[in-house]
Coordinates of C-alpha atoms in Angstrom, one line a residue:
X460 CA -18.6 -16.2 -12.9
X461 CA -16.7 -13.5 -11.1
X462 CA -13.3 -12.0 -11.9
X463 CA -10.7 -12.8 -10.1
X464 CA -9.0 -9.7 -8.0
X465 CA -6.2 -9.6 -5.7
X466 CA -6.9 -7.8 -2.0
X467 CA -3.7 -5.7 -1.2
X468 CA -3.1 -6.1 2.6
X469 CA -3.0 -3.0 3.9
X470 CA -4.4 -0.7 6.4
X471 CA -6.5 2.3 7.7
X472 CA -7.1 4.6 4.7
X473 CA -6.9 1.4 2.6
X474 CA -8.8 -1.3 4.5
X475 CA -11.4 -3.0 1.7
X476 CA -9.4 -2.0 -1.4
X477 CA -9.4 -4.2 -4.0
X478 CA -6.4 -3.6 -6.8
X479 CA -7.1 -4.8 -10.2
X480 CA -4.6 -8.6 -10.5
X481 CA -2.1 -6.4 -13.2
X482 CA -2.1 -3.7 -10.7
X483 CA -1.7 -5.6 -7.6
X484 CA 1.2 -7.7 -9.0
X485 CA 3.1 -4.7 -10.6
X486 CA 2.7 -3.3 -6.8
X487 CA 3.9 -6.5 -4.9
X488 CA 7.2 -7.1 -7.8
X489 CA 8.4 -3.2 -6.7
X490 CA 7.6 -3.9 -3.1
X491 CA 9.6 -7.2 -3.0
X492 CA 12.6 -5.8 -4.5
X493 CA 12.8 -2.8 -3.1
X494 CA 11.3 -2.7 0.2
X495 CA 12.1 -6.5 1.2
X496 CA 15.2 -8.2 0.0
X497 CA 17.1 -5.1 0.1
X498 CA 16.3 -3.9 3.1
X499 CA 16.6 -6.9 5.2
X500 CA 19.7 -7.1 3.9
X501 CA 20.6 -4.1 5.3
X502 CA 18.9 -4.6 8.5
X503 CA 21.0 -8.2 8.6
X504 CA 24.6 -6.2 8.6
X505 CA 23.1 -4.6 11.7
X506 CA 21.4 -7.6 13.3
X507 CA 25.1 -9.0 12.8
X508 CA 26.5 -6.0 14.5
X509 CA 24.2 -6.2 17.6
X510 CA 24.5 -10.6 18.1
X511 CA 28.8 -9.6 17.7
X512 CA 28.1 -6.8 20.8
X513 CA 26.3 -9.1 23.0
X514 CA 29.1 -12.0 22.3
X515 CA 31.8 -9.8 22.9
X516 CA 29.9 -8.9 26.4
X517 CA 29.4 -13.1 27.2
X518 CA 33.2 -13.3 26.5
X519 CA 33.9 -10.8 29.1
X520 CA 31.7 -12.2 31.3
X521 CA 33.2 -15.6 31.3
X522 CA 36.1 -15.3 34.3
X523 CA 33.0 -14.5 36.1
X524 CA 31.1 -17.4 35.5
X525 CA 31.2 -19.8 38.1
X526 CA 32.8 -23.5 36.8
X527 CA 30.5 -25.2 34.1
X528 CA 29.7 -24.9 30.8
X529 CA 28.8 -21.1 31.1
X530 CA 26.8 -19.0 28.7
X531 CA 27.8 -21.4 25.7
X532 CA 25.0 -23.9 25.3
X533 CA 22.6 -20.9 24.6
X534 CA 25.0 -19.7 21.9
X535 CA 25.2 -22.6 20.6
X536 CA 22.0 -23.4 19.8
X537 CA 21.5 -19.4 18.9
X538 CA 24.1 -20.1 16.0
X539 CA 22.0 -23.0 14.7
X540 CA 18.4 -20.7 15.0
X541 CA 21.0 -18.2 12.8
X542 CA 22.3 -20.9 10.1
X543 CA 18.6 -22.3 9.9
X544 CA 17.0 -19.5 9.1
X545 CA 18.9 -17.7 7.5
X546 CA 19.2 -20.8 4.8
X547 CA 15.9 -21.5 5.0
X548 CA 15.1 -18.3 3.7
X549 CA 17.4 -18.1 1.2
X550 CA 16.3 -21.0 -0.4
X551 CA 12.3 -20.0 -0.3
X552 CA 13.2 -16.7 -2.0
X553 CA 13.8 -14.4 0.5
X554 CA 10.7 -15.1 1.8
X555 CA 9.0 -16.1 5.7
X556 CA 6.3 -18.4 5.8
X557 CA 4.3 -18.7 8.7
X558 CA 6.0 -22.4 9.5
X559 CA 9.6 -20.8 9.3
X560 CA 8.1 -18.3 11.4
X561 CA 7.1 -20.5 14.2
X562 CA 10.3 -22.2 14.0
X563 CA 12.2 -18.9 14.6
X564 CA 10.2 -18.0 17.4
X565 CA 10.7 -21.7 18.8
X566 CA 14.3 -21.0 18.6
X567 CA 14.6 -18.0 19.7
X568 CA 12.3 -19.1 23.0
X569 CA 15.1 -22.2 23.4
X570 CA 17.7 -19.8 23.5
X571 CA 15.9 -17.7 25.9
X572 CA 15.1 -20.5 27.9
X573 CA 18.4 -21.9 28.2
X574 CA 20.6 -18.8 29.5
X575 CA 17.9 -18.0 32.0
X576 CA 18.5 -21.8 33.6
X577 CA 22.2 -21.0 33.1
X578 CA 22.3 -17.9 34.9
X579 CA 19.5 -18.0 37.4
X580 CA 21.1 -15.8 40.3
X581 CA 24.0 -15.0 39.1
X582 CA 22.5 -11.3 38.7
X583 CA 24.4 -10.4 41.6
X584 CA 27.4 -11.1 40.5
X585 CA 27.5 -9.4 37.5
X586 CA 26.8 -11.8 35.0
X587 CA 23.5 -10.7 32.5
X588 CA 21.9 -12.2 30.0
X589 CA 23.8 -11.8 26.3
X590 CA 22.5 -14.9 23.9
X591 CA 18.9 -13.9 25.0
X592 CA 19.2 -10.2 23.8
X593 CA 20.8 -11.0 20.6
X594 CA 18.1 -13.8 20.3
X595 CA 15.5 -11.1 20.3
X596 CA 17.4 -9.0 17.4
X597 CA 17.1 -11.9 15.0
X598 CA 13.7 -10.9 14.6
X599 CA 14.9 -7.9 12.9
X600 CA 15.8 -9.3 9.7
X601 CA 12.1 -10.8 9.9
X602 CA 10.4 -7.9 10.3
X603 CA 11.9 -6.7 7.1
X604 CA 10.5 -9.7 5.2
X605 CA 7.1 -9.8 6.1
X606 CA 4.4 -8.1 8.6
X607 CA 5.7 -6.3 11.6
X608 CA 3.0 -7.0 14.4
X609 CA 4.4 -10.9 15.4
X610 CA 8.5 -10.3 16.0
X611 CA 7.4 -6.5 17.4
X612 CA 5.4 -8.9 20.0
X613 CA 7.8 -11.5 20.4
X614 CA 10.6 -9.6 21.0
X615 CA 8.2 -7.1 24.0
X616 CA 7.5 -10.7 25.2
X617 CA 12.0 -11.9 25.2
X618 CA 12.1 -8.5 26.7
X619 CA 9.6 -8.6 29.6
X620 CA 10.8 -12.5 30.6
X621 CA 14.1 -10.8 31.0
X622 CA 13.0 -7.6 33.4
X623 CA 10.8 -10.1 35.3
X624 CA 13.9 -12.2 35.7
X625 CA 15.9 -9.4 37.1
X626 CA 13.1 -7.8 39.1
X627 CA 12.7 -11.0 41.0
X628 CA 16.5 -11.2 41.8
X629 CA 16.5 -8.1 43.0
X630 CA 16.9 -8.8 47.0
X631 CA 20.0 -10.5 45.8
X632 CA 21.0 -8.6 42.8
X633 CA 20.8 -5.0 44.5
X634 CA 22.4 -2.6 42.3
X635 CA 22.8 -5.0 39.5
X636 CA 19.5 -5.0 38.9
X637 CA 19.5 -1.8 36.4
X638 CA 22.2 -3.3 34.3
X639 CA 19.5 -6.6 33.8
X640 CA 16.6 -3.9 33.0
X641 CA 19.3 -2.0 30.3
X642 CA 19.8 -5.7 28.5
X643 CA 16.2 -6.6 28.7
X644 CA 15.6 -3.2 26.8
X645 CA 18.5 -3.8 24.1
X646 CA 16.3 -6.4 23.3
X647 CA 12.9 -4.8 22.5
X648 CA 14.4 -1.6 21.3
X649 CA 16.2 -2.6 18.1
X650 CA 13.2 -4.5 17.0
X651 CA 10.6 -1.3 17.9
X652 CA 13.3 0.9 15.5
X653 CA 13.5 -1.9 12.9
X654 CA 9.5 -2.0 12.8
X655 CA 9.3 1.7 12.7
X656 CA 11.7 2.1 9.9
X657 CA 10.3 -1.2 8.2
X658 CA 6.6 0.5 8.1
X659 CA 7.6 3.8 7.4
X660 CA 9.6 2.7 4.2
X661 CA 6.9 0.6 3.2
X662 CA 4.2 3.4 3.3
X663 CA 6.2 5.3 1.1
X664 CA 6.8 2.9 -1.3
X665 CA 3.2 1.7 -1.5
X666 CA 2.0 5.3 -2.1
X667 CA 4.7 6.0 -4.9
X668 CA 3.7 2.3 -6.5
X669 CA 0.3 3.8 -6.2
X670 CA 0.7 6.8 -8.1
X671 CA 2.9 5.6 -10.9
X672 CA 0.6 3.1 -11.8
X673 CA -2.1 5.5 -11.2
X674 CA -0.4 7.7 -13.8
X675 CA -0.5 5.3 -16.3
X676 CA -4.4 6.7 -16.7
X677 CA -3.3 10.5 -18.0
X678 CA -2.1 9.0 -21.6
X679 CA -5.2 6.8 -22.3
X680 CA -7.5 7.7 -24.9
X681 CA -10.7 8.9 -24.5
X682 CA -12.3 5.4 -25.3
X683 CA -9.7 3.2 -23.4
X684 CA -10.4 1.4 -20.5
X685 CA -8.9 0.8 -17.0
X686 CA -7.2 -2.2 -15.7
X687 CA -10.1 -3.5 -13.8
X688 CA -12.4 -3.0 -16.7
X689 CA -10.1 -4.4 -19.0
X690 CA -9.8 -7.3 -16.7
X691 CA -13.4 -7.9 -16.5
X692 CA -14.1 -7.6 -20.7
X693 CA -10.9 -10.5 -21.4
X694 CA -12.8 -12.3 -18.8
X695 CA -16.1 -12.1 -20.1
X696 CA -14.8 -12.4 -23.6
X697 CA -13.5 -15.8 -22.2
X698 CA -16.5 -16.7 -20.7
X699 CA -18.7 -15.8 -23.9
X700 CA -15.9 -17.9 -26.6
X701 CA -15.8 -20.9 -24.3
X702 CA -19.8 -20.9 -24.1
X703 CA -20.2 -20.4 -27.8
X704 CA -17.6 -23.1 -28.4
X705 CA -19.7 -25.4 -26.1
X706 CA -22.8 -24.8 -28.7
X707 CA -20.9 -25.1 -31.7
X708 CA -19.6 -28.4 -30.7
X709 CA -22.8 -30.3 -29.9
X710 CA -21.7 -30.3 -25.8
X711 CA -24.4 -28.1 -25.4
X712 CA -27.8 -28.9 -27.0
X713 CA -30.1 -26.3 -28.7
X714 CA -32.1 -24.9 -27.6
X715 CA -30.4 -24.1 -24.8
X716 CA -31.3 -25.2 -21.1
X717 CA -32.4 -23.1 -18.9
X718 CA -29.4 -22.7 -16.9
X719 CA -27.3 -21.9 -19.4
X720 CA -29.8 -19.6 -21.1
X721 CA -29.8 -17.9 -17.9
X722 CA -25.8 -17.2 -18.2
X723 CA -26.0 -16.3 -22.0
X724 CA -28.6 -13.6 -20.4
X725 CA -26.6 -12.7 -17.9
X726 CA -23.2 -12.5 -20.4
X727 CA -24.9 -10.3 -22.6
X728 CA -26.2 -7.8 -20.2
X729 CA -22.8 -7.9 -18.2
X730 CA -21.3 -7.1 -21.9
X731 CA -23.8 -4.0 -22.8
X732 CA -23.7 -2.5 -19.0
X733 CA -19.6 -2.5 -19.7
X734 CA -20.0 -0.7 -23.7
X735 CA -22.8 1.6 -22.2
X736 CA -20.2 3.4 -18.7
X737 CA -17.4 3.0 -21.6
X738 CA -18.6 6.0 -23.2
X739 CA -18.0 8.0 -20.3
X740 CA -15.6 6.1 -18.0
X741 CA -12.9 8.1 -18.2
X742 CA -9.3 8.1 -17.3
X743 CA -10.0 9.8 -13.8
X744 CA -12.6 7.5 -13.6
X745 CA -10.4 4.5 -13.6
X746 CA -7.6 6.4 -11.6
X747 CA -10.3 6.9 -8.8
X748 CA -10.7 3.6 -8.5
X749 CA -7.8 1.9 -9.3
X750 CA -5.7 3.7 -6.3
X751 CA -5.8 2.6 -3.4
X752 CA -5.1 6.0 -1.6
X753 CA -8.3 8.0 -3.8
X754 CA -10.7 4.8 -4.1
X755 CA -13.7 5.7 -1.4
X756 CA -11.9 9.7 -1.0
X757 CA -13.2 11.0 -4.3
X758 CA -16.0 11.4 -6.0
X759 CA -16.0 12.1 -9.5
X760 CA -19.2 14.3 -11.1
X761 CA -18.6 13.9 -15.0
X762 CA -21.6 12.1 -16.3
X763 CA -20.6 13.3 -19.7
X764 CA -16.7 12.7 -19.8
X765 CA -15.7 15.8 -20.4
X766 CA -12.5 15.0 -17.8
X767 CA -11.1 13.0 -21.4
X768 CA -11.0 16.6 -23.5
X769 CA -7.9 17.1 -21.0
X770 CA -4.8 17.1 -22.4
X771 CA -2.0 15.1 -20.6
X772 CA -0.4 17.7 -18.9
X773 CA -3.8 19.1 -17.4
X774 CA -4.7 15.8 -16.4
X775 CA -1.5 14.7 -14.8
X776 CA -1.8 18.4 -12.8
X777 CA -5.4 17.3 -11.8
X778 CA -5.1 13.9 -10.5
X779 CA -1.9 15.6 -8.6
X780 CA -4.0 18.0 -7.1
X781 CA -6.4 15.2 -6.1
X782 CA -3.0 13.2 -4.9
X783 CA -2.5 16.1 -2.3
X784 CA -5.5 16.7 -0.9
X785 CA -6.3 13.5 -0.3
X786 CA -3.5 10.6 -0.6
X787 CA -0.7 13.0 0.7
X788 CA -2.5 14.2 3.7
X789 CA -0.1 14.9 6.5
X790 CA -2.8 15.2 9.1
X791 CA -4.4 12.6 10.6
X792 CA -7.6 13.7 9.7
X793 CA -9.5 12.1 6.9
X794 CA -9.7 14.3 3.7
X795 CA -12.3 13.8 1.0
X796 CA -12.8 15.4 -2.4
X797 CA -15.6 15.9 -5.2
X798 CA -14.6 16.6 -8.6
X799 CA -16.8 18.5 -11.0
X800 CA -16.6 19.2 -14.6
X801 CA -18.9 20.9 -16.8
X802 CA -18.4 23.2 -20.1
X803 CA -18.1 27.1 -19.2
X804 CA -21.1 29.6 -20.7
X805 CA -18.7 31.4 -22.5
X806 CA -18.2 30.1 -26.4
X807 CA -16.9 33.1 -27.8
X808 CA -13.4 31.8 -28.3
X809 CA -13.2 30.7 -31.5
X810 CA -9.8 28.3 -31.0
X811 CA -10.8 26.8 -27.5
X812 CA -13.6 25.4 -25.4
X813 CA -14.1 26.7 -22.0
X814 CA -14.0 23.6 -19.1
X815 CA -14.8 24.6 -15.8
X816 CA -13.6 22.0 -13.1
X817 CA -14.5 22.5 -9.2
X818 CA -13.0 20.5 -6.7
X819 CA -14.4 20.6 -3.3
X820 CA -12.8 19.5 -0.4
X821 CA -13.5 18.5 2.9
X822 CA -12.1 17.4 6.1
X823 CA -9.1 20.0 5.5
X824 CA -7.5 23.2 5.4
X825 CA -5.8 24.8 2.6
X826 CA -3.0 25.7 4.6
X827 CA -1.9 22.4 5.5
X828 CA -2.0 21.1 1.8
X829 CA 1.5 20.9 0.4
X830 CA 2.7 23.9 -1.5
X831 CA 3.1 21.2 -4.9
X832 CA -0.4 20.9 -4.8
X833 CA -1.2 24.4 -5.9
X834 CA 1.6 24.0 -8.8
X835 CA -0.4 21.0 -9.6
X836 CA -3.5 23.0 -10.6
X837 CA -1.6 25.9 -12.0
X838 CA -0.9 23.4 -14.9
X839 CA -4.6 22.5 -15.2
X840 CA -6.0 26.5 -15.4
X841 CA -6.7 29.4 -13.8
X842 CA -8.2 29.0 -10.6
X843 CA -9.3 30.5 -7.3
X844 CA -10.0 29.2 -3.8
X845 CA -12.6 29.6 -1.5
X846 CA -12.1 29.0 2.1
X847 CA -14.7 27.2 4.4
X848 CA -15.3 26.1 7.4
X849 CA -14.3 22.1 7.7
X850 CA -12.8 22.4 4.2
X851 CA -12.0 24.7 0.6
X852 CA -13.0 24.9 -2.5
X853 CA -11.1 25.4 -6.3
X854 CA -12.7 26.7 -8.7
X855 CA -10.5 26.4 -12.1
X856 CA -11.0 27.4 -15.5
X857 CA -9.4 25.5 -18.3
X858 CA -8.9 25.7 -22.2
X859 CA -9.2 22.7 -24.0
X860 CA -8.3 22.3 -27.8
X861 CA -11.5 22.1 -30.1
X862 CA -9.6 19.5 -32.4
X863 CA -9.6 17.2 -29.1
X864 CA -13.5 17.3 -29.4
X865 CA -13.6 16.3 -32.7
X866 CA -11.5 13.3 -33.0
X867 CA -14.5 11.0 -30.2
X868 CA -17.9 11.3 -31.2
X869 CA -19.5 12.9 -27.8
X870 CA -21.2 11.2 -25.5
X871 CA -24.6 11.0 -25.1
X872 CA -26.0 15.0 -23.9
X873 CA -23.0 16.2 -24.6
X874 CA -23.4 20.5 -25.6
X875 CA -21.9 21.7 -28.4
X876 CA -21.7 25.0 -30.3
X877 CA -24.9 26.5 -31.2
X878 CA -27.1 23.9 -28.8

């Protein structure tokens, strides 16, 4: 029986992260609101802006055009790709499926196709391509509403059918030929700035989901557990109630069979392995391994818990300290950190108890951390930094409040006063 998680799709740092179902969900309901509908919306008043450029350029065109129907049947069947869509999507909730997907493509390739049959050397005379560009910038809005990598490809592919076209007029075409290479690039380069605005938004809104719910760990007791082990006791809870309901209700003979002996084995060890780490799983525990920017960074050294004697503010400082060396990175190196906590030697202060704390990082420099980080461990304690080759280290010394060691019994070799 294994419990069900949710793999957040993203990338590099991230690759392999699984997010706890609660977590994952909060993630994707922030991200949908904020970095979908929204801003496809906004990216729709400027797709509207570009397609109203590139008619305005067709109308000019037209006393050019030799007698026929002209540029029309391609903006024609451009306005149905536009009321398709764009009411296809509205009614799936804002959302592209991979089948509207393919039919947008499919459209915007029949656009494509038709102009180029319409205007096949005409280069010469002026006369460019106009429904095939703004074809391409309907794949702006899309880009806003789900992955970037197929419209940034489809609209390098509208873009390089459209310089091939004019490169191969240009014996005919002469001079005309650099106006066909500017049209075939207004329609790859909205797209490119649409992606790189699309990612660059959604990287900052996955990190900021990231550490709010990440947060959530600084006001948990010292006994409370994370959302993925809270996930895996309701479902092993489950698991042991519908077994035991089985039993009690004859559907299951006694003694038991072997199989589901086996599982009842299996249950019970699952449930005393979970009680066991509780006692010193701790809130940075879980926030390790609940974010998807420090999961696989960080290493946490606290086989006694003594990371839950912190009060809030100390731990919020902490895990922001953590934050900046390693999720907030502005290199493109890859940072990693080990966290330490033991008690100090000194027990002379009668009112507090001495926690010393060393994080040691690795894979960079202390002057290319942000300056917020330091303020971050200000709040924690006194520290100093030593500076090494490939990496620093922080040494910090912390007071915590005796009464927060009396209110948990301590964990299992944990020193006290006098031992």
């Amino acid at each position: 029986m294994s419990i069900p998680f949710e793999e957040t799709a993203t990338r590099g740092r991230e690759r392999g992260f699984r997010r706890p179902v609660r977590s994952a969900r909060a993630a994707g309901d922030v991200h949908a609101g904020h970095g979908g509908r929204r801003l496809a919306l906004g990216i729709a008043v400027a797709t509207g802006v570009i397609v109203a450029t590139h008619l305005a350029h067709a109308v000019a065109l037209i006393e050019i055009y030799p007698p026929g129907p002209g540029p029309w049947p391609a903006w024609v069947a451009l306005a149905a790709v536009v009321a398709g869509s764009w009411a296809a999507t509205a009614a799936l909730g804002y959302r592209v499926p991979d089948w509207l997907l393919a039919c947008v493509l499919a459209g915007v390739a029949t656009v494509v196709v038709l102009e180029l049959l319409e205007i096949e050397g005409l280069l010469g005379i002026g006369i460019t391509p106009t429904a095939a560009a703004a074809a391409s910038a309907l794949l702006m809005p899309v880009a806003a509403l789900r992955a970037t990598r197929a419209p940034l490809i489809a609209s390098f592919v509208v873009g390089a059918v459209l310089a091939a076209d004019a490169l191969l007029q240009a014996a005919t075409a002469g001079r005309w030929v650099v106006p066909g290479l500017v049209v075939a690039g207004s329609a790859v380069l909205p797209v490119v700035l649409t992606v790189i605005g699309v990612d660059g938004f959604r990287r900052l809104v996955r990190r900021e989901v990231d550490l709010s719910l990440v947060q959530s760990t600084v006001a948990t007791p010292r006994s409370a557990v994370g959302m993925r082990a809270s996930e895996e006791l309701a479902q092993l809870d489950f698991d042991a109630e519908s077994l035991l309901e089985d039993v009690g209700s004859g559907r299951i003979p006694i003694p038991l069979p072997p199989d589901i002996a086996e599982l009842a084995g299996e249950l019970a060890a699952r449930l005393r392995v979970r009680l066991i780490e509780g006692r010193t799983d701790t809130w940075l525990r879980h926030a390790v391994t609940e974010s998807a920017y420090l999961s696989g960074r960080v290493r946490v050294d606290d086989p006694l818990g003594y990371a839950a004697r912190l009060s809030p503010a100390q731990r919020e400082g902490l895990l922001l300290a953590l934050w900046h060396i390693v999720g907030d990175n502005p290199r493109r190196t890859t940072a990693s950190a080990v966290v330490r906590l033991d008690l100090s030697d000194d027990f002379d202060d009668d009112r507090d108890v001495d926690l010393g704390i060393v994080i040691d990082a690795s894979g960079i420099s202390s002057r290319h951390v942000d300056h917020a980080m330091w303020e971050a461990v200000g709040t924690v304690g006194s520290n100093t930094t030593t500076n090494r080759r490939g990496g620093f280290r922080i040494d910090i010394d912390c007071q915590t409040d005796t009464t927060s060691w009396s209110t948990a019994a301590p964990g299992p070799g944990v020193r006290t006063r006098g031992t």
